[in-house]
Coordinates of C-alpha atoms and ligand atoms in Angstrom, one line a residue:
M1 CA 0.8 -8.5 32.3
G2 CA -2.0 -7.0 34.0
D3 CA -5.2 -7.3 33.3
T4 CA -7.4 -4.5 31.6
I5 CA -10.9 -3.2 31.2
F6 CA -11.2 -5.4 27.7
G7 CA -9.9 -8.5 29.8
K8 CA -13.0 -8.1 31.6
I9 CA -15.1 -7.5 28.6
I10 CA -14.1 -10.9 27.1
R11 CA -14.9 -12.5 30.2
R12 CA -18.2 -10.8 30.3
E13 CA -17.7 -9.4 33.6
I14 CA -18.6 -6.2 32.4
P15 CA -21.4 -5.1 29.4
A16 CA -20.4 -4.2 26.0
D17 CA -22.3 -3.7 22.7
I18 CA -20.4 -6.5 20.8
V19 CA -20.9 -6.7 17.4
Y20 CA -18.2 -9.6 16.0
E21 CA -16.8 -12.2 17.9
D22 CA -14.7 -15.3 16.5
D23 CA -12.3 -17.8 18.6
E24 CA -9.3 -15.2 18.3
V25 CA -10.9 -11.7 17.9
L26 CA -13.8 -9.8 19.8
A27 CA -15.3 -6.2 18.6
F28 CA -17.5 -3.9 20.5
R29 CA -18.6 -0.4 19.9
D30 CA -16.4 1.9 22.1
L31 CA -17.8 4.0 24.8
N32 CA -16.8 7.7 23.8
P33 CA -17.6 7.3 20.3
Q34 CA -15.2 10.1 17.7
A35 CA -17.5 9.1 14.5
P36 CA -20.8 7.6 13.7
V37 CA -19.1 4.3 13.5
H38 CA -16.4 3.5 16.1
V39 CA -15.9 -0.2 16.9
L40 CA -12.6 -1.5 19.1
F41 CA -11.0 -4.8 17.3
I42 CA -9.6 -6.4 20.2
P43 CA -7.2 -9.8 20.3
K44 CA -8.9 -12.5 22.8
R45 CA -5.1 -13.1 23.6
A46 CA -4.1 -10.1 25.3
I47 CA -0.8 -8.2 24.1
P48 CA -0.2 -4.8 25.7
T49 CA 1.1 -2.6 22.7
L50 CA 1.8 -3.0 19.3
D51 CA 5.4 -2.8 20.2
D52 CA 5.1 -5.9 22.6
A53 CA 3.9 -8.0 19.4
Q54 CA 6.3 -10.7 18.2
P55 CA 6.5 -12.6 15.1
E56 CA 4.4 -15.3 16.2
D57 CA 1.4 -12.7 16.4
V58 CA 1.8 -12.0 13.0
A59 CA -1.3 -14.2 12.2
L60 CA -3.3 -12.5 15.1
L61 CA -2.7 -9.3 13.9
G62 CA -3.6 -10.1 10.4
R63 CA -7.0 -11.3 11.6
L64 CA -7.4 -8.1 13.8
L65 CA -7.2 -6.3 10.3
L66 CA -9.6 -8.4 8.3
A67 CA -11.9 -8.7 10.9
A68 CA -12.1 -5.0 10.5
A69 CA -12.2 -4.9 7.2
G70 CA -15.1 -7.5 6.9
Y71 CA -17.3 -5.8 9.7
A72 CA -16.9 -2.6 7.2
R73 CA -17.6 -4.6 4.2
R74 CA -20.7 -6.7 5.8
E75 CA -22.0 -2.7 7.1
G76 CA -21.9 -1.5 4.0
F77 CA -19.7 1.1 4.7
A78 CA -16.0 -0.5 3.0
E79 CA -16.6 1.7 -0.6
Q80 CA -17.3 4.6 1.0
G81 CA -14.3 4.5 3.1
Y82 CA -13.4 4.4 7.1
R83 CA -10.1 4.6 9.2
V84 CA -8.3 2.0 11.0
V85 CA -5.9 3.4 14.0
N86 CA -3.8 1.7 16.7
N87 CA -2.9 3.8 19.6
C88 CA 0.8 2.7 20.6
R89 CA 1.6 4.2 24.1
E90 CA 1.9 7.4 25.9
Y91 CA 2.7 9.3 22.5
G92 CA 0.2 7.7 20.7
G93 CA -2.9 8.0 22.9
Q94 CA -3.2 4.8 24.3
T95 CA -5.0 4.2 27.5
V96 CA -6.1 0.8 27.4
Y97 CA -3.1 -1.4 27.3
H98 CA -4.4 -4.5 25.4
L99 CA -3.6 -3.6 21.7
H100 CA -6.7 -2.8 20.1
L101 CA -7.6 -1.4 16.7
H102 CA -10.0 1.7 16.5
L103 CA -12.3 1.0 13.5
L104 CA -13.8 4.8 12.6
A105 CA -16.4 5.3 10.0
G106 CA -19.2 7.1 8.9
R107 CA -17.5 10.8 8.2
H108 CA -15.1 12.3 6.5
L109 CA -12.4 12.0 9.0
G110 CA -9.4 14.6 8.7
W111 CA -6.1 14.4 8.3
P112 CA -3.4 14.5 10.0
P113 CA -5.3 13.7 13.5
G114 CA -4.5 15.9 16.6
Ligands
DGP201 P1 -6.9 3.8 23.2 O1 -6.7 5.4 24.2 O2 -6.4 3.9 21.6 O3 -5.9 3.0 24.2 O4 -8.7 3.5 23.2 C1 -9.1 3.0 24.1 C2 -10.7 3.2 24.0 O5 -11.5 2.3 24.9 C3 -11.3 4.5 24.1 O6 -11.7 4.9 22.8 C4 -12.3 4.5 25.1 C5 -12.7 2.9 25.1 N1 -13.1 2.3 26.4 C6 -12.4 2.8 27.6 N2 -13.0 1.9 28.6 C7 -14.0 1.3 27.8 C8 -15.2 0.1 28.2 O7 -14.9 0.2 29.2 N3 -16.2 0.3 27.2 C9 -15.9 0.5 26.2 N4 -16.8 -0.2 25.1 N5 -15.0 1.3 25.5 C10 -14.0 1.5 26.3

């Protein structure tokens, strides 16, 4: 499995605006925000895509989701609402092959997405 720019962020080889960290999860602001709040939640143990996730990753995937939900609650926009998205491979719009959740908030988000 190849390294990605997110691996460099985890290892602090390149800077990022980190907003949350625990032993398994790192969250930082997206370089190209699509909403007033746009944070990426990534596992420190790289999995390329959601399609590569295995049954043994179930707890890690749950931790990613709960990390995003906890951040939304702490930051005070959970009641107003938000969106959590995973882009999987080419047609899903994935550009960085280190599984991540996008947390988008702070404006009314349209549906369906483009
Ligand atoms: P995706 O298209 O789902 O693979 O999302 C990748 C996101 O990662 C995209 O919204 C832009 C963001 N991104 C790419 N490179 C960097 C970086 O070096 N730093 C930060 N903070 N975000 C990045």
